[in-house]
Amino acid sequence: MMTLNHVNLPVTDVKAARKFFEKYFGMSSLEGTSDAASFAGLHDGKGFTLTLMENKKITPDFYPPVFISAFLGRESRQLQPCTND
């Protein structure tokens, strides 16, 4: 079995995205990246690293309409739809 250990996401606002992943996913900033405006590295303490890189060219149609992400939660009521509409 393979284990995913790293994903890079292009974002328009690195600091806001970093705060989102820290607050809602309990991730922690990698040393030296917590104040950077154009790059952030985060980890979950279980071997997974998420990097966020600034890309000001991202528009609402940047990600394809079938780009899907899923999250595990303790209860289904924890999940709420999130759209850009």
C-alpha positions as MATLAB code, in Angstrom:
seq = 'MMTLNHVNLPVTDVKAARKFFEKYFGMSSLEGTSDAASFAGLHDGKGFTLTLMENKKITPDFYPPVFISAFLGRESRQLQPCTND';
ca = [
       0.000    0.000    0.000;
       1.218    3.489   -0.814;
       0.843    6.456    1.522;
       0.339   10.006    0.311;
       2.805   12.205    2.164;
       2.815   15.542    0.331;
       0.429   17.785   -1.615;
       1.063   21.263   -2.983;
      -1.871   23.647   -3.465;
      -1.617   26.926   -5.364;
      -3.587   29.637   -3.528;
      -4.116   33.377   -3.894;
      -3.680   34.127   -0.166;
      -1.110   31.910    1.556;
      -1.588   33.380    5.043;
      -5.390   32.939    4.957;
      -5.069   29.386    3.612;
      -2.476   28.524    6.281;
      -4.771   29.796    9.045;
      -7.670   27.761    7.569;
      -5.702   24.495    7.616;
      -4.355   25.198   11.110;
      -7.827   25.988   12.502;
      -9.968   23.340   10.809;
      -7.472   20.504   10.309;
      -5.187   21.000   13.299;
      -2.111   21.305   11.088;
       1.048   23.031   12.283;
       3.384   25.294   10.330;
       6.774   23.915    9.442;
       9.576   25.834   11.098;
      10.420   29.033    9.239;
       7.259   29.145    7.104;
       4.618   30.575    9.454;
       5.140   34.220    8.455;
       5.884   33.810    4.762;
       3.473   35.522    2.377;
       4.225   33.419   -0.710;
       4.879   29.932    0.733;
       3.741   27.886    3.710;
       4.535   24.356    4.749;
       2.198   22.566    7.144;
       2.233   19.112    8.696;
      -0.323   16.983   10.481;
       2.101   15.264   12.870;
       1.388   11.898   11.206;
       3.708   12.168    8.222;
       1.613   14.283    5.840;
       2.904   17.634    4.567;
       0.831   20.263    2.790;
       2.559   23.098    0.981;
       0.777   26.263   -0.102;
       2.293   28.395   -2.839;
       1.079   31.806   -3.883;
      -0.355   32.065   -7.378;
      -2.145   35.357   -8.073;
      -3.331   34.075  -11.458;
      -5.878   31.706   -9.903;
      -9.449   32.447  -10.944;
     -12.696   30.732   -9.856;
     -12.378   28.351  -12.810;
      -8.750   27.422  -12.013;
      -9.695   24.049  -10.545;
     -11.774   21.846  -12.830;
     -15.465   21.484  -11.884;
     -14.878   17.833  -10.983;
     -12.052   18.646   -8.535;
     -13.276   16.936   -5.371;
     -11.878   16.675   -1.884;
     -13.374   14.623    0.923;
     -12.838   14.765    4.650;
     -13.437   12.286    7.418;
     -15.552   13.514   10.296;
     -16.952   11.891   13.392;
     -20.505   12.765   12.455;
     -22.154   13.602    9.155;
     -23.537   16.846   10.584;
     -19.953   18.129   10.822;
     -19.848   18.248    7.027;
     -21.293   21.248    5.265;
     -21.195   21.981    1.548;
     -18.775   24.644    0.431;
     -19.212   26.284   -2.949;
     -17.868   29.301   -4.780;
     -21.303   30.291   -6.077;
];
